[in-house]
Short mmCIF file of C-alpha atoms in Angstrom, two decimals:
data_model
loop_
_atom_site.label_atom_id
_atom_site.label_comp_id
_atom_site.label_asym_id
_atom_site.label_seq_id
_atom_site.Cartn_x
_atom_site.Cartn_y
_atom_site.Cartn_z
CA UNK U 245 -20.05 18.31 11.61
CA UNK U 246 -16.39 19.27 9.89
CA UNK U 247 -15.48 15.41 9.69
CA UNK U 248 -18.87 14.54 8.09
CA UNK U 249 -18.26 17.25 5.71
CA UNK U 250 -14.96 16.03 4.95
CA UNK U 251 -16.14 12.43 4.52
CA UNK U 252 -18.69 13.73 1.87
CA UNK U 253 -15.80 15.89 0.12
CA UNK U 254 -13.64 12.59 -0.16
CA UNK U 255 -16.63 10.59 -1.29
CA UNK U 256 -17.29 13.06 -3.94
CA UNK U 257 -13.68 13.02 -5.31
CA UNK U 258 -13.47 9.30 -5.35
CA UNK U 259 -16.67 9.11 -7.20
CA UNK U 260 -15.53 11.73 -9.50
CA UNK U 261 -12.11 9.98 -10.25
CA UNK U 262 -13.85 6.74 -10.89
CA UNK U 263 -16.19 8.42 -13.44
CA UNK U 264 -13.31 10.07 -15.23
CA UNK U 265 -11.32 6.97 -15.51
CA UNK U 266 -14.50 5.32 -17.25
CA UNK U 267 -14.80 8.62 -19.44
CA UNK U 268 -11.39 8.73 -20.61
CA UNK U 269 -10.85 4.95 -20.41
CA UNK U 270 -7.60 5.23 -18.98
CA UNK U 271 -6.33 4.32 -15.24
CA UNK U 272 -6.57 7.04 -12.55
CA UNK U 273 -4.19 6.96 -9.64
CA UNK U 274 -5.01 8.43 -6.52
CA UNK U 275 -2.91 8.39 -3.49
CA UNK U 276 -4.57 8.19 0.25
CA UNK U 277 -3.03 8.59 3.69
CA UNK U 278 -3.72 6.13 6.08
CA UNK U 279 -5.52 6.75 9.44
CA UNK U 280 -3.30 6.30 12.52
CA UNK U 281 -4.99 3.07 13.36
CA UNK U 282 -2.04 0.82 12.19
CA UNK U 283 0.34 2.51 14.51
CA UNK U 284 -1.91 1.65 17.49
CA UNK U 285 -2.03 -1.93 16.70
CA UNK U 286 0.68 -4.53 17.40
CA UNK U 287 0.52 -5.79 13.68
CA UNK U 288 1.16 -2.73 12.15
CA UNK U 289 0.34 -3.88 8.80
CA UNK U 290 -2.14 -1.62 6.81
CA UNK U 291 -5.62 -3.00 5.99
CA UNK U 292 -8.35 -1.71 3.38
CA UNK U 293 -10.42 -0.31 6.53
CA UNK U 294 -7.11 2.02 7.17
CA UNK U 295 -7.62 4.30 4.30
CA UNK U 296 -8.23 7.76 5.84
CA UNK U 297 -11.61 9.88 5.69
CA UNK U 298 -13.94 7.63 3.74
CA UNK U 299 -15.10 3.99 2.96
CA UNK U 300 -15.69 5.18 -0.53
CA UNK U 301 -12.02 5.22 -1.59
CA UNK U 302 -12.22 1.37 -0.70
CA UNK U 303 -15.52 0.89 -2.53
CA UNK U 304 -14.77 2.85 -5.75
CA UNK U 305 -11.17 1.77 -6.11
CA UNK U 306 -10.52 -1.24 -8.74
CA UNK U 307 -7.19 -1.76 -7.19
CA UNK U 308 -5.75 -0.67 -3.93
CA UNK U 309 -2.05 -1.20 -3.17
CA UNK U 310 -0.69 -0.58 0.62
CA UNK U 311 3.01 -0.51 1.30
CA UNK U 312 4.16 -1.94 4.76
CA UNK U 313 7.59 -1.63 5.71
CA UNK U 314 8.42 -2.82 9.15
CA UNK U 315 11.62 -0.85 9.41
CA UNK U 316 9.75 2.21 9.29
CA UNK U 317 8.95 1.65 13.17
CA UNK U 318 12.33 1.49 14.13
CA UNK U 319 14.72 4.09 15.42
CA UNK U 320 16.89 5.47 12.33
CA UNK U 321 20.03 4.01 13.72
CA UNK U 322 18.78 0.48 14.12
CA UNK U 323 17.43 0.43 10.53
CA UNK U 324 19.60 -1.41 8.00
CA UNK U 325 20.77 0.76 5.35
CA UNK U 326 21.62 -1.94 2.97
CA UNK U 327 17.96 -2.85 2.53
CA UNK U 328 14.58 -2.92 4.33
CA UNK U 329 12.20 -5.77 3.69
CA UNK U 330 8.94 -4.10 2.33
CA UNK U 331 5.83 -5.60 1.25
CA UNK U 332 3.46 -4.04 -1.06
CA UNK U 333 0.01 -5.63 -0.17
CA UNK U 334 -2.52 -5.97 -3.01
CA UNK U 335 -5.63 -5.45 -0.93
CA UNK U 336 -8.18 -5.18 -3.44
CA UNK U 337 -8.04 -6.00 -7.14
CA UNK U 338 -11.69 -5.92 -8.50
CA UNK U 339 -10.47 -8.48 -11.53
CA UNK U 340 -7.46 -10.31 -10.21
CA UNK U 341 -6.16 -11.97 -7.14
CA UNK U 342 -5.07 -10.25 -3.94
CA UNK U 343 -1.66 -11.02 -2.29
CA UNK U 344 1.68 -9.60 -1.53
CA UNK U 345 4.66 -8.74 -3.33
CA UNK U 346 8.24 -8.78 -1.45
CA UNK U 347 10.53 -5.75 -2.02
CA UNK U 348 13.46 -4.44 -0.62
CA UNK U 349 13.53 -0.58 0.21
CA UNK U 350 17.11 1.17 -0.46
CA UNK U 351 16.67 4.32 1.96
CA UNK U 352 19.94 5.92 0.88
CA UNK U 353 18.56 6.37 -2.77
CA UNK U 354 14.81 6.21 -2.02
CA UNK U 355 14.31 2.96 -4.02
CA UNK U 356 12.35 -0.12 -4.07
CA UNK U 357 13.86 -3.20 -5.61
CA UNK U 358 12.82 -7.00 -5.89
CA UNK U 359 14.63 -8.93 -3.36
CA UNK U 360 14.90 -11.89 -5.76
CA UNK U 361 18.54 -12.39 -6.53
CA UNK U 362 19.90 -10.53 -3.59
CA UNK U 363 22.95 -11.67 -2.07
CA UNK U 364 22.84 -9.85 1.02
CA UNK U 365 21.25 -11.00 4.27
CA UNK U 366 17.78 -9.51 3.77
CA UNK U 367 15.40 -12.22 3.26
CA UNK U 368 11.52 -12.37 2.68
CA UNK U 369 9.42 -13.85 5.30
CA UNK U 370 7.73 -16.69 3.34
CA UNK U 371 7.38 -17.03 -0.39
CA UNK U 372 5.30 -19.17 -2.49
CA UNK U 373 6.91 -18.89 -6.16
CA UNK U 374 3.74 -20.14 -7.72
CA UNK U 375 1.54 -17.20 -6.47
CA UNK U 376 3.94 -14.44 -7.15
CA UNK U 377 2.18 -11.51 -8.48
CA UNK U 378 3.84 -9.02 -10.87
CA UNK U 379 3.11 -5.28 -10.66
#
């Protein structure tokens, strides 16, 4: 019963945030935890269904961005301090395309940067320049 009440609470919050955005005609940014499901899969890339507590977040959101950093799953001593390849997954965009944006995460300064133009050995997996999506 507690889980169901939590789902109802998240649903109500999600719908209220959507209504607020419409009322004030401005974007509202809400953060959501992911469930533990990605950790249990071989492919740890997050998916829309991994949003925690309620499907209403997925339903109500106009835009859902998920961050995937494979280096997160490596022991700290193995992680490259010069930059960790990262993907921002545009999992949902009501009025636009979905896709991925390749970034580099600089852990020592807690910063994301574009990998374009970097001269070190951090390379994206595969890029189609014609479908690059700017955030």
